[in-house]
Coordinates of C-alpha atoms in Angstrom, one line a residue:
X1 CA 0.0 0.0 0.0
X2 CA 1.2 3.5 -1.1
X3 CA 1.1 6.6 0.9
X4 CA 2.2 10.2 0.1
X5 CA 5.6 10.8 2.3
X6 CA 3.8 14.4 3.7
X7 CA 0.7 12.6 4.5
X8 CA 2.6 9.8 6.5
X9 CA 4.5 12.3 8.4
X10 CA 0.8 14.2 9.1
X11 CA -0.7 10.9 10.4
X12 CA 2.5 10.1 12.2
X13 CA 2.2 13.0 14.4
X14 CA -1.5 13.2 14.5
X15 CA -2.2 9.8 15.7
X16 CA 0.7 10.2 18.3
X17 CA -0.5 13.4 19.4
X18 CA -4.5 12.4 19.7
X19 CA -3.6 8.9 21.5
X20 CA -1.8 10.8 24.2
X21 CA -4.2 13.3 24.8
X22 CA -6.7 10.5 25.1
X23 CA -5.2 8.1 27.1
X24 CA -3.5 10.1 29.9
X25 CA -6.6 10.9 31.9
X26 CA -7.1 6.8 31.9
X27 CA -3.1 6.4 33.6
X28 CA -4.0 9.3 35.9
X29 CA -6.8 7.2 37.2
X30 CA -4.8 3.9 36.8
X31 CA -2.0 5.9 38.8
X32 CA -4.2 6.3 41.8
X33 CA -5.7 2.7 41.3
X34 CA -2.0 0.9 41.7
X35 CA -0.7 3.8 44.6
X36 CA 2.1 5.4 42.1
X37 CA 2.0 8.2 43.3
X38 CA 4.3 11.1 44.4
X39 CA 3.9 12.7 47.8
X40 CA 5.0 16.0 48.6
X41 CA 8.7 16.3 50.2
X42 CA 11.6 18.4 51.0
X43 CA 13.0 18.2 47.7
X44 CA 9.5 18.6 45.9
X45 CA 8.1 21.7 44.4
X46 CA 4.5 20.3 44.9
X47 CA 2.1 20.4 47.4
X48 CA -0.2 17.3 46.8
X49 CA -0.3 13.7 46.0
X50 CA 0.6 13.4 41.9
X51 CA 0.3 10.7 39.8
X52 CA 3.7 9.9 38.1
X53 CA 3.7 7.4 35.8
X54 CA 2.7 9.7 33.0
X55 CA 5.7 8.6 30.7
X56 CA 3.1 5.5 30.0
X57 CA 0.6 8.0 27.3
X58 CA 4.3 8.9 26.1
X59 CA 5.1 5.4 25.7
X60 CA 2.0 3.7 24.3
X61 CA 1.0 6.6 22.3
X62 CA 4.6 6.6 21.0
X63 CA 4.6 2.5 20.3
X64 CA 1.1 2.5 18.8
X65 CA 2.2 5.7 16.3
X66 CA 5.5 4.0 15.7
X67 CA 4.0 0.8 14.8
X68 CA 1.5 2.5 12.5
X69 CA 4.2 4.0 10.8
X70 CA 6.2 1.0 10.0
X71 CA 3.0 -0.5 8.0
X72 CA 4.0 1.8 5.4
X73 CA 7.5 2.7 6.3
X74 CA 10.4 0.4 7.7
X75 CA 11.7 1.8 10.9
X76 CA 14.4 0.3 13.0
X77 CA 12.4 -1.9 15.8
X78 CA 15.4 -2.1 18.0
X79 CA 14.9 1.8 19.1
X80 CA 10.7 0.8 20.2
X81 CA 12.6 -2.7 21.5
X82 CA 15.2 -0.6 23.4
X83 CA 12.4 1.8 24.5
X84 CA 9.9 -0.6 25.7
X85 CA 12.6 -2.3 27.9
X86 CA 13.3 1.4 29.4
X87 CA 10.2 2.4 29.8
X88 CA 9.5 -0.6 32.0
X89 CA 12.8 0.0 34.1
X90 CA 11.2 3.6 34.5
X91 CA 7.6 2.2 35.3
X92 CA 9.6 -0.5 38.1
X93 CA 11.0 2.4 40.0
X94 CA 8.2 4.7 40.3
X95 CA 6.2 1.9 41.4
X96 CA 8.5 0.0 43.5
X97 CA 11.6 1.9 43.7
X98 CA 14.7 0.5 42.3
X99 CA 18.3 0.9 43.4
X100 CA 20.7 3.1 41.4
X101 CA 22.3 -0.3 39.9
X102 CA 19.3 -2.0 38.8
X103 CA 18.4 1.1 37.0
X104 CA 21.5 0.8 35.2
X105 CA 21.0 -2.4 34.4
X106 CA 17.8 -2.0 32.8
X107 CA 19.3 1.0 31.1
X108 CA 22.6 -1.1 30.0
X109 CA 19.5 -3.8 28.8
X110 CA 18.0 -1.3 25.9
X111 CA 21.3 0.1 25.2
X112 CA 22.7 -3.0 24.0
X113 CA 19.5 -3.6 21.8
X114 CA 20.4 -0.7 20.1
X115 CA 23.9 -1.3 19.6
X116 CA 23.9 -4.8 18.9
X117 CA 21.4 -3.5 15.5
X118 CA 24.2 -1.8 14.6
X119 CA 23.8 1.7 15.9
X120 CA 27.0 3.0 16.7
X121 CA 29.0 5.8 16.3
X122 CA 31.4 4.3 13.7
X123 CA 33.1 7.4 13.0
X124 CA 33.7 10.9 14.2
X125 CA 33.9 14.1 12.0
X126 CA 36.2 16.5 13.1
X127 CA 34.9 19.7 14.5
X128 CA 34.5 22.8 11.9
X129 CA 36.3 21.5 8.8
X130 CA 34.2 17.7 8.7
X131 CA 36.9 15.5 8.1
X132 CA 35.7 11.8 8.5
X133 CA 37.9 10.0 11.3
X134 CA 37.4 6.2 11.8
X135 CA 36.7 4.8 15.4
X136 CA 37.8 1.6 16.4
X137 CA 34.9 -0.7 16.9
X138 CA 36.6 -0.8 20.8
X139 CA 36.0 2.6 20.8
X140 CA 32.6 3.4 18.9
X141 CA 30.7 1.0 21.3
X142 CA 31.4 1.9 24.4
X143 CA 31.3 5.6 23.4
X144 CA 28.0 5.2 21.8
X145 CA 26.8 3.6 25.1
X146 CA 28.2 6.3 27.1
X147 CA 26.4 8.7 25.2
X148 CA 22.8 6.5 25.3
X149 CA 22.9 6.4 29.1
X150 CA 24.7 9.9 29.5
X151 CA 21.6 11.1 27.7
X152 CA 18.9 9.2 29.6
X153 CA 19.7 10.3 32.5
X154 CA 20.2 13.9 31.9
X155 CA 16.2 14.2 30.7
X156 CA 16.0 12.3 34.0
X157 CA 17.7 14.9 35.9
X158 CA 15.9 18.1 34.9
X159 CA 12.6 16.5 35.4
X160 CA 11.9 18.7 38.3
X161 CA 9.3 21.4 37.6
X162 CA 5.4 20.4 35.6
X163 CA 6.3 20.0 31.8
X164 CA 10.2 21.3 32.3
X165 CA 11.2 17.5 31.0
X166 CA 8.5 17.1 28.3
X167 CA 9.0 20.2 27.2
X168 CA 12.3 20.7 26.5
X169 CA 12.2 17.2 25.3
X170 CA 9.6 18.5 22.8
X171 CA 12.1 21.2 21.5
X172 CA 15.1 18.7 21.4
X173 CA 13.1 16.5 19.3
X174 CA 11.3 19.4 17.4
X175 CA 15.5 20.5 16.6
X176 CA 16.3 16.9 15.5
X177 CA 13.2 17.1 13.1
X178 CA 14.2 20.3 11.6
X179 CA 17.8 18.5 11.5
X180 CA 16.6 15.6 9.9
X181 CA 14.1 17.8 6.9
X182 CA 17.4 19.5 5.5
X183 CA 19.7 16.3 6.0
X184 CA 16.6 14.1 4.4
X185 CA 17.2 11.4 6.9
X186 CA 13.2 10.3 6.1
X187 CA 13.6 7.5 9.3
X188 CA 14.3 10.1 11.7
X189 CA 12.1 12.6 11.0
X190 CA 9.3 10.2 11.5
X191 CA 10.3 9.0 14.8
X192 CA 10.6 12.0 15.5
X193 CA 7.2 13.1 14.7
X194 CA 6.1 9.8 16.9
X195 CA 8.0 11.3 19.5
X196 CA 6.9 15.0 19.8
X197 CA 3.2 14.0 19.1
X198 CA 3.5 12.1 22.1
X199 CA 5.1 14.7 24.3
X200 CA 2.7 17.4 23.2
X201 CA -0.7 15.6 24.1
X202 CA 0.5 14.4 27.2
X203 CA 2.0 18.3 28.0
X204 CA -1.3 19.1 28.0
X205 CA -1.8 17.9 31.2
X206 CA 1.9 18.0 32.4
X207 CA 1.8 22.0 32.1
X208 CA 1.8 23.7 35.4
X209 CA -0.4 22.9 37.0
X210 CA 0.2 19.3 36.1
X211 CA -2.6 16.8 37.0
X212 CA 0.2 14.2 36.1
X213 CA 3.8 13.8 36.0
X214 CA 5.7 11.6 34.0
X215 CA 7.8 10.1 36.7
X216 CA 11.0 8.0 35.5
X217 CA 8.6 5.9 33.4
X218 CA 8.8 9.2 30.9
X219 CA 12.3 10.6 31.9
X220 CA 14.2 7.8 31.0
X221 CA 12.4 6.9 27.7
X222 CA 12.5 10.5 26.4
X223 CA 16.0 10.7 26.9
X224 CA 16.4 7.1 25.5
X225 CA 14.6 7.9 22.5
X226 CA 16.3 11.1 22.1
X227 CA 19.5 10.0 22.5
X228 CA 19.0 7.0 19.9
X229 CA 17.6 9.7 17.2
X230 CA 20.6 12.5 17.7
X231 CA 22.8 9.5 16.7
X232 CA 20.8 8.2 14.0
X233 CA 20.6 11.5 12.2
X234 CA 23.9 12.8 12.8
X235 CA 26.7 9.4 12.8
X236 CA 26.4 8.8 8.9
X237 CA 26.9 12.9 7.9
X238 CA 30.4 13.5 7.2
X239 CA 30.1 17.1 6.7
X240 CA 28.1 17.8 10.4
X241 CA 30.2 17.7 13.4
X242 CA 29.2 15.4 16.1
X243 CA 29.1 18.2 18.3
X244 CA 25.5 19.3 16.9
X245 CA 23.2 16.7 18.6
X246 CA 25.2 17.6 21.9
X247 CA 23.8 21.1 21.3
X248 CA 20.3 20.3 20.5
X249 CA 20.0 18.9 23.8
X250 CA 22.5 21.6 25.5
X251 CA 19.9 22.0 28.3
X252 CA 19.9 18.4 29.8
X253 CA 23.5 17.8 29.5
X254 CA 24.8 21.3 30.5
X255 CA 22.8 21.0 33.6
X256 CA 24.3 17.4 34.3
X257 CA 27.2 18.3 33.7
X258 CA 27.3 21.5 36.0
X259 CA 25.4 19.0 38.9
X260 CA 28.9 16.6 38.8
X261 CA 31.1 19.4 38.8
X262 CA 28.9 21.4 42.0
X263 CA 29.4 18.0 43.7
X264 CA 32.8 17.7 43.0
X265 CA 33.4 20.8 43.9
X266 CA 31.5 20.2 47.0
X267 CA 32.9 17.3 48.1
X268 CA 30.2 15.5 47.6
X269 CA 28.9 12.6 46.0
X270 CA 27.9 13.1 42.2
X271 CA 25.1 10.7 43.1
X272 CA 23.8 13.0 45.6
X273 CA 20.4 14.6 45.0
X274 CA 20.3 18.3 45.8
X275 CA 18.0 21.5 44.8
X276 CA 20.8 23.4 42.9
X277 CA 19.8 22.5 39.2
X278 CA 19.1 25.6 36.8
X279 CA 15.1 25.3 37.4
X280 CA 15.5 25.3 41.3
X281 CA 17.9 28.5 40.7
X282 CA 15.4 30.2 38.7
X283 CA 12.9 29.7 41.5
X284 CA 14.9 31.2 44.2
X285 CA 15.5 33.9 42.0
X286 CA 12.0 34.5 42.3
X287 CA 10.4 33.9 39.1
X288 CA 7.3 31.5 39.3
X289 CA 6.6 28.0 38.7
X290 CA 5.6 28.9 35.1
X291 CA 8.0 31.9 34.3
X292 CA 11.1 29.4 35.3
X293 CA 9.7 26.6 32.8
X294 CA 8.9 29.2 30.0
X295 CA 12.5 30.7 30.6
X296 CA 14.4 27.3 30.0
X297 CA 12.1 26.3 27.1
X298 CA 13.4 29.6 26.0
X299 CA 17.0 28.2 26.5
X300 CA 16.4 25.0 24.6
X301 CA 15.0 26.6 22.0
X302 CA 18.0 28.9 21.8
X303 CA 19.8 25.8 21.9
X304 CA 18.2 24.3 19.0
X305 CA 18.6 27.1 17.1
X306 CA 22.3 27.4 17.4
X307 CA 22.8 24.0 16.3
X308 CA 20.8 24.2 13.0
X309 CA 22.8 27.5 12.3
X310 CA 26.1 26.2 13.3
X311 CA 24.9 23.0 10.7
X312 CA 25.2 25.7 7.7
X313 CA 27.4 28.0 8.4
X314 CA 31.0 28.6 7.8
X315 CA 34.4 27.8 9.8
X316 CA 34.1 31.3 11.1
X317 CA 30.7 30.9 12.3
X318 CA 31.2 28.0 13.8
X319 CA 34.0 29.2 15.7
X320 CA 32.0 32.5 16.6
X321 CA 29.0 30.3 17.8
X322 CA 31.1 27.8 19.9
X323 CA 32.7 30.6 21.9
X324 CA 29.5 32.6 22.3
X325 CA 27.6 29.6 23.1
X326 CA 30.5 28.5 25.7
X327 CA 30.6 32.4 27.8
X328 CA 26.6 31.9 27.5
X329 CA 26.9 29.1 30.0
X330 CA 29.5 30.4 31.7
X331 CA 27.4 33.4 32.4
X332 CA 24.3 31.6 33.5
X333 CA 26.7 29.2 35.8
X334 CA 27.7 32.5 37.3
X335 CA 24.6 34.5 37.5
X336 CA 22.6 31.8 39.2
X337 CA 25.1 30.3 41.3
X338 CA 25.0 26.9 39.7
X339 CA 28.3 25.9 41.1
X340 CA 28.9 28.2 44.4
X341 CA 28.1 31.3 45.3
X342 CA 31.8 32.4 45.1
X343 CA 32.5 31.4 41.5
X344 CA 31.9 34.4 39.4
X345 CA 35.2 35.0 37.8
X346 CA 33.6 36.7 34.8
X347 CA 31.5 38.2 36.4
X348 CA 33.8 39.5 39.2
X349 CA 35.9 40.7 36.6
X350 CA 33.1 43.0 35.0
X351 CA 32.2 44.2 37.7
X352 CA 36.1 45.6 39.0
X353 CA 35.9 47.1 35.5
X354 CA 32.6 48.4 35.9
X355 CA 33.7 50.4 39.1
X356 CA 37.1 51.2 37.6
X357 CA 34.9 52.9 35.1
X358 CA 32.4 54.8 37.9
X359 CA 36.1 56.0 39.6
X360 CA 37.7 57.0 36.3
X361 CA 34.6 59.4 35.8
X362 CA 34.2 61.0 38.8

C-alpha cells in the first residue's frame, strides 16, 4: 500500500498526538488505582499527591504511532525494543523503587538492543572542517553507550518542575526534526514526529499545574529515545560535526554536567540529590513555577537554534558560535550560582571594571 511521504508524516504525528491526549486521563486514574503516586517532600516543588507514571501516554501513544508508521514505512524496531525495555525499568522504579544499579541495568538492557542492530557511532567528523575519522569498533561501542545512558539520565535529571522534561524534550526532538528535513534522513524525522506527538498531548496535562507527572517511566524513555535519534541522524553525515546533537539537547546535558562538577566541587557525591539545578535556581530567583519553565524552554530553543545554524554556516561561524555559546553558560553558571556562590570569575571581573569605570569618571 502507497502513501504520500507528507501525509505519513501528518498521520505520524496526529495519531501520536491524539492517542496521548486521550489516554493520559485513563493512567491518571490507573495511577491512583496501583498507589504510584508522588507525595510531597523536601525536595518537591509540589504540594499534593501526583500521579507519576505519566511517561506511559508517552510510551503507548509513541509504540502504537510507531507501529503505524512502520505499516508503510520500515523503521528500526530495535529503538521501540530498546524503549519498551526502558520504559518498564522507569515504570519499576516509580512503582517499586529500584536501586541506582538495577536502573543501570535495565538502562545497560536497551542500550545494548540498540547497539547490537548496529547503531554505533562508527566514526567521528572533526569539529569545523568535517573531516571523516574512523573509530575503532573498541571505541565506537562503548562511546555510543556512554552517550545513550549519559543522555537518559540527563532528561531524567531536569525533570523537576510540571512539563520542564516534556517540554524541552519537545524542543530537542522538534530541533532533531528540523535537522533531519534538511539532511533528508526520512527515518528520523518520522520518529521523530512519533516522539513529539506524544510529548505534546500528554503536555497538555503536564503543564503547570500538572494533574500528572511523567515520573522516571517518561524521563528515561525520552531521553532514551532522544538520545538513539541524535545518533541516527547525525553518525552517517560527514560534513556535520558530532558536536550538533550535543547542542540540540545543551539544556539536559549542561545541567548534568554543572550538577557533577557542584558536587565535585563540593565534596560530595555526584550521586547526591540536591536542589541546585538551573530550574530550582530560577525559583529562588523569584520567578514563578511557570516563568522558570517558560524561561528554559526559551533556553532549549535557543539551543536548538544554534545548532541548526552552526549545521550551515561557515568555519568562522562556527567558531564565533562555539565561543559565544561557551561564555553563555559560563554566564548563566555564574549568574545563578549553579556551582557556588563564590565562582563568578567573569563576572567579578566585570564588575572591578565596571567600578574602575564609575572611579575614572568622577
Amino acid at each position: 500500500m502507497q502513501i504520500s511521504y507528507m501525509l505519513l508524516g501528518l498521520l505520524t504525528i496526529i495519531l501520536s498526538l491524539g492517542m496521548s491526549w486521550v489516554i493520559t486521563p485513563v493512567v491518571i486514574k490507573f495511577a491512583h488505582k496501583i498507589n504510584a503516586v508522588d507525595k510531597p517532600g523536601e525536595r518537591r516543588v509540589h504540594s499534593k499527591t501526583m500521579p507519576r507514571i505519566g511517561g506511559l501516554s508517552i510510551i503507548i501513544a509513541f509504540t502504537m504511532s510507531f507501529l503505524v508508521t512502520s505499516v508503510f514505512y520500515d523503521l528500526p524496531i530495535s529503538i521501540l525494543l530498546g524503549g519498551l525495555v526502558i520504559g518498564l525499568t522507569g515504570f519499576l522504579d516509580d512503582k517499586y523503587g529500584l536501586s541506582p544499579f538495577q536502573k543501570l541495568l535495565g538502562q545497560t538492557l536497551a542500550a545494548i538492543i540498540v547497539i547490537g542492530s548496529g547503531l554505533y557511532i562508527n566514526y567521528l567528523s572533526v569539529p569545523f572542517d568535517g573531516t571523516m575519522v574512523g573509530v575503532p569498533i573498541w571505541i565506537s561501542i562503548p562511546v555510543t553507550f556512554l552517550w545513550i545512558i549519559g543522555v537518559t539520565n540527563a532528561i531524567n535529571l531536569i525533570d523537576g518542575l510540571d512539563g520542564l522534561a516534556s517540554g524541552v524534550s519537545a524542543i530537542g526532538a522538534f530541533t532533531i526534526f528540523v535537522m533531519a528535513l534538511i539532511m533528508g534522513n526520512e527515518v528520523v524525522i518520522f520518529i521523530s514526529l512519533a516522539l513529539i506527538g506524544s510529548v505534546v498531548g500528554f503536555l497538555y496535562f503536564n503543564f503547570h499545574p500538572a494533574k500528572i507527572f511523567m515520573g522516571d517511566t517518561g524521563s528515561l524513555f525520552l531521553g532514551f529515545i532522544l538520545s538513539n535519534i541524535a545518533l541516527m541522524g547525525f553518525k552517517q553525515i560527514t560534513t556535520v560535526s558530532l558536536i550538533i546533537p550535543i547542542i540540540i539537547l545543551g539544556v539536559p546535558i549542561t545541567d548534568t554536567i554543572i550538577a557533577i562538577v557542584r558536587r565535585i566541587v563540593n565534596n560530595k557525591s555526584i550521586t547526591d540529590a540536591d536542589k541546585s539545578h538551573l530550574h530550582h535556581k530560577l525559583l529562588d530567583y523569584g520567578f514563578s513555577h511557570r516563568q522558570t519553565v517558560i524561561i528554559i524552554y526559551g533556553i532549549a530553543s535557543l539551543f536548538g537554534l544554534t545548532a541548526i545554524v552552526f549545521s550551515q554556516t561557515t568555519l568562522l561561524g562556527s567558531t564565533i558560535i562555539t565561543v559565544m555559546l561557551m561564555l553563555f553558560i559560563e554566564l548563566m553558571v555564574e549568574k545563578f550560582s549553579l556551582i557556588s556562590k563564590t565562582y563568578r570569575p567573569i563576572l567579578n571581573v566585570i564588575a572591578k571594571l565596571a567600578n574602575s569605570n564609575s572611579y575614572n569618571g568622577k
